[in-house]
Tab-separated table of C-alpha atoms in Angstrom:
chain	number	residue	atom	x	y	z
H	73	MET	CA	-39.555	-53.787	93.467
H	74	ASN	CA	-41.896	-54.091	96.524
H	75	ALA	CA	-41.641	-57.410	98.511
H	76	HIS	CA	-44.801	-59.166	96.677
H	77	GLU	CA	-43.079	-58.519	93.525
H	78	TYR	CA	-39.462	-59.834	94.590
H	79	TYR	CA	-41.456	-63.179	96.200
H	80	LYS	CA	-43.372	-63.765	92.850
H	81	GLU	CA	-39.775	-63.485	91.074
H	82	ARG	CA	-38.119	-66.369	93.342
H	83	LEU	CA	-41.260	-68.842	92.995
H	84	LEU	CA	-39.724	-70.511	90.364
H	85	LEU	CA	-36.485	-71.165	92.341
H	86	LEU	CA	-38.782	-72.704	95.331
H	87	ALA	CA	-40.471	-74.957	92.956
H	88	VAL	CA	-37.213	-76.279	91.542
H	89	GLY	CA	-35.603	-76.605	95.226
H	90	GLN	CA	-32.776	-73.780	94.337
H	91	LEU	CA	-33.382	-71.616	97.450
H	92	SER	CA	-31.628	-71.513	100.770
H	93	ALA	CA	-33.427	-72.938	103.968
H	94	GLU	CA	-33.640	-69.407	105.322
H	95	GLU	CA	-35.489	-67.887	101.854
H	96	SER	CA	-37.452	-71.090	101.330
H	97	SER	CA	-39.065	-70.074	104.958
H	98	LYS	CA	-39.392	-66.601	104.123
H	99	LEU	CA	-41.044	-67.519	100.929
H	100	GLN	CA	-43.480	-70.142	102.363
H	101	LYS	CA	-44.930	-67.541	104.751
H	102	HIS	CA	-45.582	-64.980	102.048
H	103	LEU	CA	-47.552	-67.813	99.966
H	104	GLU	CA	-49.847	-68.748	102.977
H	105	GLY	CA	-51.073	-65.188	102.868
H	106	CYS	CA	-50.653	-63.969	99.040
H	107	PRO	CA	-53.013	-66.359	96.709
H	108	SER	CA	-51.517	-64.550	93.858
H	109	CYS	CA	-48.313	-66.042	94.689
H	110	ARG	CA	-50.027	-69.558	95.669
H	111	ALA	CA	-51.568	-69.788	92.250
H	112	GLU	CA	-48.074	-68.935	90.602
H	113	PHE	CA	-46.284	-71.638	92.381
H	114	ASP	CA	-48.899	-74.165	91.945
H	115	PHE	CA	-48.476	-73.604	88.290
H	116	TRP	CA	-44.485	-73.904	88.475
H	117	ILE	CA	-45.126	-77.340	90.511
H	118	SER	CA	-47.541	-78.692	87.943
H	119	LEU	CA	-45.200	-77.674	85.039
H	120	SER	CA	-42.147	-79.348	87.169
H	121	ASP	CA	-44.282	-82.343	87.730
H	122	GLU	CA	-45.623	-82.764	83.906
H	123	ILE	CA	-41.708	-82.576	82.760
H	124	THR	CA	-40.235	-85.264	85.354
H	125	ALA	CA	-43.303	-87.370	84.658
H	126	SER	CA	-42.820	-87.031	80.582
H	127	ASN	CA	-39.164	-87.785	81.016
H	128	ALA	CA	-39.815	-90.916	83.488
H	129	ALA	CA	-41.348	-92.596	80.353
H	130	VAL	CA	-38.328	-91.774	78.288
H	131	LEU	CA	-35.624	-94.655	78.313
H	132	ALA	CA	-32.346	-93.774	76.187
H	133	PRO	CA	-31.529	-96.410	74.282
H	134	ALA	CA	-28.734	-98.760	75.795
H	135	ASP	CA	-26.794	-99.489	72.434
H	136	ILE	CA	-26.045	-95.916	71.721
H	137	PRO	CA	-22.295	-96.167	73.012
H	138	GLU	CA	-21.333	-99.282	71.014
H	139	ARG	CA	-22.578	-97.424	68.143
H	140	THR	CA	-20.510	-94.545	68.747
H	141	LEU	CA	-17.553	-96.619	69.483
H	142	ALA	CA	-17.901	-98.391	66.128
H	143	GLN	CA	-17.973	-94.980	64.465
H	144	ILE	CA	-15.084	-93.611	66.167
H	145	ARG	CA	-12.845	-96.905	65.235
H	146	LYS	CA	-14.919	-96.363	61.875
H	147	ASP	CA	-13.336	-92.547	61.503
H	148	ALA	CA	-9.886	-93.620	63.206
H	149	SER	CA	-9.339	-95.839	60.223
H	150	PRO	CA	-10.857	-94.955	57.126
H	151	SER	CA	-9.760	-96.163	53.675
H	152	PHE	CA	-8.476	-93.793	51.141
H	153	ARG	CA	-11.702	-93.420	48.939
H	154	ALA	CA	-13.352	-92.622	52.250
H	155	ASN	CA	-10.659	-90.274	53.442
H	156	PHE	CA	-10.924	-88.197	49.934
H	157	LEU	CA	-14.665	-88.028	50.126
H	158	ARG	CA	-14.452	-86.550	53.771
H	159	THR	CA	-11.977	-84.300	52.824
H	160	TYR	CA	-14.075	-83.229	49.825
H	161	ASN	CA	-16.969	-83.219	51.560
H	162	LEU	CA	-15.545	-80.966	54.358
H	163	MET	CA	-14.127	-78.549	52.024
H	164	HIS	CA	-17.426	-78.421	49.727
H	165	ALA	CA	-19.208	-77.556	53.131
H	166	GLN	CA	-16.712	-75.099	54.119
H	167	ALA	CA	-16.673	-73.158	50.991
H	168	TYR	CA	-20.620	-72.386	51.748
H	169	LEU	CA	-19.831	-70.720	55.045
H	170	VAL	CA	-17.088	-68.610	53.448
H	171	LYS	CA	-18.782	-64.953	52.650
H	172	ARG	CA	-20.788	-65.216	49.467
H	173	GLU	CA	-19.114	-61.627	48.265
H	174	LEU	CA	-15.344	-62.760	49.032
H	175	TRP	CA	-15.714	-64.844	45.925
H	176	PRO	CA	-16.619	-62.567	42.789
H	177	ALA	CA	-14.677	-59.332	44.554
H	178	ALA	CA	-11.710	-61.220	44.431
H	179	ALA	CA	-12.463	-61.967	40.624
H	180	ALA	CA	-13.191	-58.772	39.674
H	181	LEU	CA	-10.307	-57.161	41.605
H	182	MET	CA	-7.974	-59.619	39.818
H	183	LEU	CA	-9.651	-58.941	36.522
H	184	LEU	CA	-9.342	-55.238	36.985
H	185	GLY	CA	-5.310	-55.698	38.092
H	186	VAL	CA	-4.896	-57.938	34.565
H	187	ILE	CA	-6.958	-55.067	32.530
H	188	VAL	CA	-4.618	-52.337	33.878
H	189	ALA	CA	-1.577	-54.325	33.744
H	190	TRP	CA	-2.486	-55.153	30.112
H	191	LEU	CA	-3.160	-51.461	29.137
H	192	SER	CA	-0.308	-50.047	31.080
H	193	GLY	CA	2.325	-52.736	29.825
H	194	HIS	CA	3.254	-52.939	33.763
H	195	THR	CA	2.781	-56.355	33.992
H	196	GLU	CA	4.278	-56.182	37.424
H	197	PHE	CA	1.057	-54.178	38.430
H	198	LEU	CA	-0.478	-58.407	38.680
H	199	SER	CA	2.448	-58.966	41.211
H	200	PHE	CA	1.392	-55.986	43.436
H	201	LEU	CA	-2.137	-56.768	43.378
H	202	ALA	CA	-2.784	-60.312	43.674
H	203	PRO	CA	-0.829	-60.557	47.121
H	204	LEU	CA	-3.117	-57.695	48.442
H	205	VAL	CA	-6.258	-59.764	46.870
H	206	ALA	CA	-5.204	-62.886	48.592
H	207	ALA	CA	-4.578	-61.356	52.125
H	208	ALA	CA	-7.796	-59.549	52.220
H	209	SER	CA	-9.635	-62.978	50.960
H	210	LEU	CA	-7.648	-64.883	54.035
H	211	ALA	CA	-8.379	-62.544	56.538
H	212	ALA	CA	-12.079	-62.918	56.233
H	213	ILE	CA	-12.434	-66.541	56.240
H	214	ALA	CA	-12.347	-66.912	60.101
H	215	GLY	CA	-14.565	-65.629	63.363
H	216	PRO	CA	-18.219	-64.817	64.070
H	217	GLN	CA	-18.113	-61.562	62.370
H	218	ASN	CA	-17.292	-63.573	58.907
H	219	ASP	CA	-19.189	-66.343	59.719
H	220	PRO	CA	-22.263	-66.357	61.922
H	221	ALA	CA	-22.332	-70.294	62.204
H	222	SER	CA	-18.939	-70.447	63.398
H	223	GLU	CA	-20.238	-71.301	66.944
H	224	LEU	CA	-22.251	-74.409	65.553
H	225	THR	CA	-19.257	-75.319	63.486
H	226	PHE	CA	-17.006	-75.783	66.163
H	227	THR	CA	-19.213	-77.682	68.355
H	228	THR	CA	-19.048	-80.838	65.281
H	229	PRO	CA	-16.984	-83.857	65.944
H	230	THR	CA	-14.448	-82.077	63.431
H	231	SER	CA	-11.646	-80.278	65.059
H	232	PRO	CA	-11.578	-76.792	64.675
H	233	TRP	CA	-7.902	-76.812	63.001
H	234	ARG	CA	-9.325	-79.148	60.378
H	235	ILE	CA	-12.262	-76.890	59.632
H	236	MET	CA	-9.883	-74.087	59.400
H	237	LEU	CA	-7.634	-75.871	57.261
H	238	ALA	CA	-10.259	-76.931	54.419
H	239	ARG	CA	-11.753	-73.356	54.372
H	240	LEU	CA	-7.742	-71.989	54.164
H	241	THR	CA	-7.290	-74.524	51.325
H	242	VAL	CA	-10.363	-73.900	49.340
H	243	VAL	CA	-9.842	-69.931	49.359
H	244	ALA	CA	-6.217	-70.101	49.011
H	245	GLY	CA	-6.737	-72.305	46.038
H	246	TYR	CA	-9.094	-70.123	44.749
H	247	ASN	CA	-6.601	-67.169	45.208
H	248	LEU	CA	-3.708	-68.773	43.742
H	249	LEU	CA	-6.063	-70.128	40.511
H	250	LEU	CA	-7.095	-66.527	39.896
H	251	ALA	CA	-3.604	-65.294	40.010
H	252	LEU	CA	-2.354	-67.694	37.462
H	253	VAL	CA	-5.120	-67.434	34.993
H	254	GLY	CA	-4.454	-63.571	35.617
H	255	SER	CA	-0.646	-64.278	34.322
H	256	LEU	CA	-2.123	-66.701	31.423
H	257	ILE	CA	-3.850	-63.684	30.537
H	258	LEU	CA	-0.623	-61.507	30.398
H	259	LEU	CA	1.310	-64.287	28.690
H	260	PRO	CA	1.078	-62.649	25.067
H	261	ALA	CA	1.978	-59.333	26.464
H	262	ILE	CA	5.528	-60.179	27.967
H	263	PRO	CA	8.359	-62.881	26.355
H	264	PHE	CA	7.663	-66.685	27.003
H	265	GLU	CA	10.859	-66.990	28.969
H	266	PHE	CA	9.829	-64.202	31.505
H	267	PHE	CA	6.589	-65.810	32.350
H	268	GLY	CA	8.225	-68.238	35.115
H	269	ASN	CA	9.675	-64.811	36.734
H	270	LEU	CA	6.104	-63.389	36.838
H	271	ILE	CA	4.868	-66.181	38.592
H	272	LEU	CA	7.532	-66.131	40.979
H	273	SER	CA	7.107	-62.479	41.767
H	274	TRP	CA	3.692	-63.208	43.231
H	275	LEU	CA	3.727	-66.607	44.283
H	276	GLY	CA	5.776	-66.064	47.451
H	277	PRO	CA	4.682	-62.402	48.547
H	278	LEU	CA	1.004	-64.057	47.825
H	279	ALA	CA	1.630	-67.341	49.933
H	280	PHE	CA	3.384	-65.369	53.003
H	281	LEU	CA	1.176	-62.068	52.908
H	282	SER	CA	-2.035	-64.338	53.142
H	283	ALA	CA	-0.846	-66.542	55.900
H	284	LEU	CA	0.086	-63.775	57.567
H	285	ALA	CA	-3.099	-62.184	57.108
H	286	LEU	CA	-4.811	-65.321	58.625
H	287	LEU	CA	-2.709	-65.427	61.511
H	288	LEU	CA	-3.432	-62.056	62.595
H	289	SER	CA	-7.008	-62.081	61.630
H	290	LEU	CA	-7.493	-65.207	64.455
H	291	TRP	CA	-5.431	-62.642	66.620
H	292	ILE	CA	-6.760	-59.183	66.268
H	293	GLY	CA	-9.542	-59.246	63.744
H	294	THR	CA	-10.317	-59.104	60.233
H	295	SER	CA	-10.002	-55.593	59.916
H	296	ASN	CA	-6.552	-55.235	61.691
H	297	ALA	CA	-5.190	-58.286	60.076
H	298	ILE	CA	-5.716	-56.031	56.694
H	299	THR	CA	-4.588	-52.844	57.549
H	300	ILE	CA	-1.061	-54.314	59.145
H	301	THR	CA	-0.559	-57.093	56.178
H	302	TYR	CA	-1.300	-54.329	53.528
H	303	ALA	CA	0.890	-51.604	55.284
H	304	LEU	CA	3.789	-54.363	55.350
H	305	TRP	CA	3.401	-54.656	51.432
H	306	ILE	CA	2.771	-51.266	50.429
H	307	VAL	CA	5.616	-49.770	52.275
H	308	GLN	CA	8.543	-51.239	50.259
H	309	TYR	CA	7.026	-49.008	47.507
H	310	LEU	CA	7.486	-46.062	49.787
H	311	HIS	CA	10.805	-44.925	48.221
H	312	VAL	CA	11.376	-41.381	47.026
H	313	PRO	CA	15.118	-40.672	45.840
H	314	GLN	CA	14.440	-37.025	45.625
H	315	LEU	CA	13.656	-36.862	49.335
H	316	SER	CA	16.551	-38.601	50.324
H	317	GLN	CA	18.672	-36.344	48.125
H	318	SER	CA	17.767	-33.342	50.191
H	319	TRP	CA	17.355	-35.461	53.909
H	320	PRO	CA	20.335	-37.376	54.392
H	321	ALA	CA	18.156	-39.019	57.472
H	322	LEU	CA	16.400	-40.835	54.962
H	323	LYS	CA	19.042	-42.481	53.687
H	324	ALA	CA	18.970	-45.075	56.502
H	325	TRP	CA	15.334	-45.571	55.604
H	326	ASP	CA	16.247	-46.062	51.822
H	327	SER	CA	18.697	-48.902	52.781
H	328	PHE	CA	16.259	-50.710	54.930
H	329	LEU	CA	13.961	-50.250	52.249
H	330	ALA	CA	16.592	-52.328	49.916
H	331	TYR	CA	16.654	-55.192	52.301
H	332	PHE	CA	13.118	-55.224	52.881
H	333	ARG	CA	12.152	-55.343	48.955
H	334	GLN	CA	14.846	-57.951	48.597
H	335	PHE	CA	12.920	-59.844	51.393
H	336	TRP	CA	9.670	-59.556	49.222
H	337	GLN	CA	11.701	-60.770	46.248
H	338	SER	CA	12.819	-63.799	47.923
H	339	PRO	CA	10.417	-66.652	47.086
H	340	THR	CA	12.019	-69.573	49.041
H	341	ILE	CA	12.329	-67.756	52.036
H	342	LEU	CA	8.667	-66.627	51.585
H	343	LEU	CA	7.216	-69.955	50.955
H	344	VAL	CA	8.872	-71.384	54.217
H	345	LEU	CA	7.413	-68.616	56.229
H	346	ALA	CA	4.263	-68.702	54.859
H	347	VAL	CA	4.369	-72.709	55.927
H	348	VAL	CA	5.445	-71.735	59.574
H	349	THR	CA	2.857	-69.111	59.730
H	350	ILE	CA	0.122	-71.205	58.361
H	351	PHE	CA	0.943	-74.092	60.986
H	352	LEU	CA	0.615	-70.978	63.673
H	353	ALA	CA	-2.717	-69.794	62.258
H	354	LEU	CA	-3.712	-73.861	62.565
H	355	VAL	CA	-2.563	-74.099	66.126
H	356	SER	CA	-4.253	-70.598	67.276
H	357	THR	CA	-7.363	-71.923	65.724
H	358	GLN	CA	-7.302	-74.675	68.455
H	359	LEU	CA	-6.463	-72.128	71.076
H	360	SER	CA	-8.538	-69.083	69.930
H	361	LYS	CA	-11.391	-67.822	71.635
H	362	TYR	CA	-13.155	-69.673	69.038
H	363	SER	CA	-12.554	-72.835	70.015
H	364	LEU	CA	-15.273	-75.473	71.992
H	365	LYS	CA	-14.235	-74.730	75.142
H	366	SER	CA	-15.312	-71.006	75.219
H	367	VAL	CA	-18.669	-71.557	73.181
H	368	LEU	CA	-19.711	-73.987	75.641
H	369	ASN	CA	-17.958	-73.262	79.297
F	437	MET	CA	-51.523	-77.682	103.016
F	438	LEU	CA	-48.411	-75.762	101.509
F	439	ALA	CA	-46.149	-77.661	103.784
F	440	GLY	CA	-47.582	-80.792	102.153
F	441	ILE	CA	-47.018	-79.354	98.527
F	442	LEU	CA	-43.435	-78.879	99.595
F	443	ASN	CA	-43.016	-82.112	101.111
F	444	LYS	CA	-44.138	-83.619	98.062
F	445	LYS	CA	-42.264	-81.860	95.564
F	446	TYR	CA	-39.183	-82.598	97.754
F	447	SER	CA	-39.941	-86.073	98.478
F	448	ARG	CA	-40.377	-86.946	94.999
F	449	PRO	CA	-38.504	-89.718	93.224
F	450	THR	CA	-35.379	-87.735	91.946
F	451	TRP	CA	-34.071	-88.318	88.718
F	452	GLU	CA	-31.668	-90.867	90.114
F	453	GLU	CA	-34.381	-92.864	91.839
F	454	CYS	CA	-36.332	-92.557	88.669
F	455	SER	CA	-33.805	-94.127	86.203
F	456	LEU	CA	-32.282	-97.445	85.698
F	457	THR	CA	-28.702	-95.996	85.244
F	458	ALA	CA	-25.912	-95.286	87.692
F	459	THR	CA	-25.855	-92.626	90.259
F	460	PRO	CA	-24.469	-89.736	88.657
F	461	ALA	CA	-20.581	-89.146	90.563
F	462	ASP	CA	-19.620	-86.281	92.175
F	463	GLN	CA	-17.325	-83.783	90.590
F	464	SER	CA	-14.057	-85.582	91.713
F	465	ASP	CA	-15.172	-88.600	90.088
F	466	ASP	CA	-16.449	-86.582	86.977
F	467	LEU	CA	-12.734	-85.711	86.688
F	468	ILE	CA	-11.513	-88.857	86.798
F	469	LEU	CA	-13.891	-89.933	84.439
F	470	VAL	CA	-12.978	-87.528	82.105
F	471	GLN	CA	-9.121	-88.447	82.089
F	472	ARG	CA	-10.083	-92.006	81.826
F	473	ILE	CA	-11.636	-90.956	78.289
F	474	ALA	CA	-9.066	-88.702	77.596
F	475	ALA	CA	-6.749	-91.740	77.954
F	476	ARG	CA	-8.887	-93.493	75.593
F	477	GLY	CA	-10.581	-95.558	77.758
F	478	GLU	CA	-13.853	-97.023	76.044
F	479	ASP	CA	-15.195	-98.568	79.224
F	480	ALA	CA	-14.897	-95.088	80.476
F	481	LEU	CA	-17.136	-93.746	77.790
F	482	ARG	CA	-19.700	-96.472	77.961
F	483	GLU	CA	-19.771	-95.569	81.948
F	484	LEU	CA	-20.374	-91.977	81.192
F	485	TYR	CA	-23.502	-92.894	79.107
F	486	GLY	CA	-24.319	-95.044	82.042
F	487	VAL	CA	-24.220	-91.863	84.489
F	488	TYR	CA	-25.267	-89.325	82.139
F	489	GLY	CA	-26.762	-90.976	79.175
F	490	GLN	CA	-30.582	-90.953	80.297
F	491	ARG	CA	-30.520	-87.436	81.286
F	492	LEU	CA	-28.691	-86.140	77.622
F	493	TYR	CA	-31.218	-88.244	75.639
F	494	ALA	CA	-34.057	-87.033	77.822
F	495	TYR	CA	-32.987	-83.140	76.753
F	496	ALA	CA	-32.110	-84.322	73.327
F	497	LEU	CA	-35.601	-85.594	72.812
F	498	ARG	CA	-37.040	-82.673	74.737
F	499	ILE	CA	-35.392	-80.486	72.332
F	500	THR	CA	-36.280	-82.387	68.762
F	501	GLU	CA	-39.288	-84.362	69.950
F	502	VAL	CA	-37.996	-87.033	67.463
F	503	PRO	CA	-36.454	-90.324	68.756
F	504	ALA	CA	-34.235	-90.920	65.735
F	505	ILE	CA	-32.811	-87.536	65.668
F	506	ALA	CA	-32.119	-87.508	69.579
F	507	GLU	CA	-30.552	-90.810	69.231
F	508	ASP	CA	-28.161	-89.090	66.713
F	509	VAL	CA	-27.744	-86.131	68.459
F	510	VAL	CA	-26.638	-88.406	71.863
F	511	GLN	CA	-24.358	-90.234	69.343
F	512	ASP	CA	-22.518	-87.374	68.003
F	513	THR	CA	-22.201	-85.842	71.569
F	514	LEU	CA	-20.305	-88.813	72.659
F	515	ILE	CA	-18.130	-88.418	69.542
F	516	VAL	CA	-17.543	-84.819	70.394
F	517	VAL	CA	-16.823	-86.002	73.898
F	518	TRP	CA	-14.249	-88.796	72.660
F	519	GLN	CA	-12.414	-86.148	70.650
F	520	SER	CA	-12.671	-82.822	72.898
F	521	VAL	CA	-12.759	-84.226	76.437
F	522	CYS	CA	-9.259	-82.719	77.356
F	523	ARG	CA	-11.140	-79.229	76.983
F	524	PHE	CA	-13.103	-80.058	79.961
F	525	ARG	CA	-11.113	-78.627	82.735
F	526	GLY	CA	-13.754	-79.091	85.611
F	527	GLU	CA	-14.264	-75.105	85.980
F	528	GLY	CA	-18.083	-76.486	86.063
F	529	ARG	CA	-20.448	-79.369	86.384
F	530	LEU	CA	-19.719	-81.959	83.672
F	531	LEU	CA	-23.263	-82.180	83.339
F	532	ALA	CA	-23.560	-78.787	82.162
F	533	TRP	CA	-20.920	-78.879	79.700
F	534	LEU	CA	-22.126	-82.254	78.368
F	535	LEU	CA	-25.396	-80.627	77.925
F	536	GLY	CA	-24.082	-77.813	76.205
F	537	ILE	CA	-22.784	-80.137	73.879
F	538	VAL	CA	-25.839	-81.479	73.393
F	539	HIS	CA	-28.006	-78.299	72.754
F	540	HIS	CA	-25.532	-76.939	70.003
F	541	THR	CA	-25.514	-80.288	68.529
F	542	ALA	CA	-29.738	-80.760	68.739
F	543	MET	CA	-30.341	-77.165	67.414
F	544	LYS	CA	-28.092	-77.518	64.290
F	545	ALA	CA	-29.842	-80.977	63.670
F	546	LEU	CA	-33.540	-78.968	64.014
F	547	ARG	CA	-32.186	-76.296	61.583
F	548	HIS	CA	-31.305	-79.058	58.942
F	549	SER	CA	-34.823	-80.907	59.301
F	550	PRO	CA	-37.503	-78.579	60.283
F	551	GLN	CA	-39.973	-80.428	57.934
F	552	LEU	CA	-38.869	-83.624	59.544
F	553	ILE	CA	-39.634	-82.318	63.258
F	554	THR	CA	-42.980	-80.691	62.318
F	555	ASP	CA	-44.290	-84.237	60.843
F	556	ALA	CA	-43.046	-86.237	63.747
F	557	ILE	CA	-44.369	-83.643	66.327
F	558	GLU	CA	-47.900	-84.502	65.023
F	559	THR	CA	-47.330	-87.925	64.926
F	560	THR	CA	-45.951	-87.822	68.790
F	561	LEU	CA	-49.131	-85.903	69.674
F	562	ALA	CA	-51.446	-88.463	67.818
F	563	THR	CA	-49.723	-91.586	69.795
F	564	ASP	CA	-48.625	-90.316	73.064
F	565	ASP	CA	-50.173	-93.006	75.588
F	566	PRO	CA	-50.503	-91.975	79.083
F	567	THR	CA	-47.616	-93.483	81.446
F	568	PRO	CA	-48.692	-94.792	85.066
F	569	GLU	CA	-47.679	-91.621	86.373
F	570	GLU	CA	-49.746	-89.460	84.516
F	571	LYS	CA	-52.701	-91.490	85.236
F	572	LEU	CA	-52.707	-90.558	88.816
F	573	GLN	CA	-52.739	-86.885	87.946
F	574	SER	CA	-55.453	-84.668	86.543
F	575	GLN	CA	-56.136	-85.555	83.153
F	576	GLU	CA	-56.893	-81.838	82.199
F	577	GLN	CA	-53.681	-80.727	83.631
F	578	ILE	CA	-51.546	-83.000	81.904
F	579	GLN	CA	-53.503	-82.208	78.696
F	580	TRP	CA	-52.688	-78.633	79.205
F	581	VAL	CA	-49.298	-78.524	79.918
F	582	ARG	CA	-48.263	-80.987	77.201
F	583	GLN	CA	-49.943	-79.160	74.870
F	584	GLY	CA	-48.393	-75.875	75.790
F	585	MET	CA	-45.007	-77.650	76.103
F	586	LYS	CA	-45.399	-78.831	72.507
F	587	SER	CA	-46.585	-75.690	71.059
F	588	LEU	CA	-43.429	-73.900	72.750
F	589	SER	CA	-40.335	-73.344	70.637
F	590	PRO	CA	-37.078	-75.586	71.290
F	591	ASP	CA	-35.341	-72.890	72.812
F	592	HIS	CA	-38.339	-72.450	75.165
F	593	ARG	CA	-38.362	-75.859	75.840
F	594	ALA	CA	-34.890	-76.509	76.443
F	595	VAL	CA	-34.757	-74.047	79.248
F	596	LEU	CA	-37.774	-75.389	81.178
F	597	GLU	CA	-36.058	-79.184	80.863
F	598	LEU	CA	-32.987	-77.855	82.027
F	599	ILE	CA	-34.427	-75.919	84.989
F	600	PHE	CA	-36.844	-78.503	85.938
F	601	TYR	CA	-35.583	-81.633	85.066
F	602	GLN	CA	-31.820	-81.464	84.733
F	603	GLY	CA	-31.574	-79.343	87.573
F	604	LEU	CA	-29.315	-76.737	86.472
F	605	SER	CA	-29.134	-73.136	87.722
F	606	LEU	CA	-30.358	-70.430	85.782
F	607	SER	CA	-26.854	-69.271	85.122
F	608	GLU	CA	-25.724	-73.087	83.969
F	609	ALA	CA	-28.754	-72.817	81.963
F	610	ALA	CA	-27.500	-69.762	80.177
F	611	THR	CA	-24.201	-71.494	80.030
F	612	VAL	CA	-25.582	-74.167	78.070
F	613	CYS	CA	-27.607	-72.070	75.620
F	614	ASP	CA	-25.071	-69.962	75.226
F	615	CYS	CA	-26.959	-67.129	75.832
F	616	PRO	CA	-26.746	-64.381	78.548
F	617	LEU	CA	-28.713	-64.910	82.008
F	618	GLY	CA	-31.365	-62.473	80.981
F	619	THR	CA	-32.613	-64.032	77.918
F	620	ILE	CA	-33.262	-67.350	80.084
F	621	LYS	CA	-35.350	-65.206	82.536
F	622	SER	CA	-37.452	-63.471	79.696
F	623	ARG	CA	-37.770	-67.292	78.034
F	624	LEU	CA	-38.955	-68.674	81.392
F	625	ASN	CA	-41.408	-65.275	81.585
F	626	TYR	CA	-42.466	-66.337	77.934
F	627	ALA	CA	-43.327	-69.907	78.735
F	628	ARG	CA	-45.069	-69.105	81.506
F	629	LYS	CA	-47.245	-66.622	80.046
F	630	HIS	CA	-47.702	-68.862	77.105
F	631	LEU	CA	-48.556	-71.934	79.260
F	632	ARG	CA	-50.894	-69.691	81.409
F	633	GLY	CA	-52.796	-68.290	78.232
F	634	ILE	CA	-53.450	-72.058	77.503
F	635	LEU	CA	-55.164	-72.613	80.953
F	636	ASN	CA	-56.805	-69.747	81.094
F	637	ARG	CA	-58.177	-70.219	77.747
F	638	GLN	CA	-59.112	-73.927	78.447
F	639	GLU	CA	-60.750	-72.581	81.996
F	640	GLU	CA	-62.882	-69.785	80.202
F	641	ALA	CA	-64.000	-72.694	77.505
F	642	LYS	CA	-65.356	-74.831	80.326
């Protein structure tokens, strides 16, 4: 870049007074002998004058602070109906921001699981599949890679954690509904008294695994969250009795697996852990890189 | 002659002198103001608007070009400030942080009402009355700059406004617009070429 080009690039900064005294002086000397740069400088000055002049005619309405405070007070003490409507509207709006593919994909996978369970006579296949589908769905509801409008979303007056809670409720509710419908379809294939057991077999794992997927997706991204939660879920099935008979060292693994499977079959513990994990995820939303601070600063 | 232009440039009324509002506070006063708003001080919010309201409204109006939408944008901005003021850590200027919120809110408003904007621009173009300051300037010059500004996209108008009126540095403008510094430079370059093109066409037409 020659001196002329260098000076030409800095004319804008001279016009808006953002150059040091020394640089301004150098540039002024250059301008005296360079008609091209002088024309450019005059152009920026004209533009600056026009913008300043047009803004001088603008007068901000004086009542905006009072209107804002009235709105803030109204939002702070809403009626039950207003609260309900606001919650509904928030959830309705967030449902549109979740990836569209998520809805049919989750339904198709769950349907496939029901068909396989029905045809094979192994209704527990639904209990295996439902937590995996739910975990993948919840891992894909946050972050710019899943929601291109996330930056704008988090600059709205609604707190990031409320937005996340609304999205989480919609998607988790959908997953729960799918698993419930799947179980009902399988009802003719099992004795009626086992229906409760079938529900409990997927309810706890579904809640905890999907909550964990959400938390991990906020911390380390969607793909990593899915990989880790899937590994945690699938590893309980890596039980090969023949190998442990041949290799005594694998007995420790077998006893670990027994405890691990017991953990996944404890609905109460899993539901409590799910609540704690969701709480951590909502706190993380406030602190994560998707918060307003990082968007604006 | 050049010294005359520069003197004129630097002796022009500053924003503080032009506006009817209070003088923008320095950074430590800004932090005190922010702390008072965080403590739910309604007077502090009014004071914030007194200090920065004119600039925020001018910026919102520059992007949206519709007074009613600009008012909503500023109101939403103040609500965000009320709810999220604790996020401001004083790492940059308060003005830049506020303009960032205005920018995102205004861009969102634009995306939701493109037709309304188009109609309003046409109305504005048809009914704009010259201000006393404009009368003192060359009518032709005002005309081409105004026409040029109207024909630029909101993103380009925003950059010009931030640099020339709000007095932000290029890097502050990049922060407000949430884009790289290079994008700000390229938008300025595009705006320059666009406006110069209009000027040249008008001169050729004479």
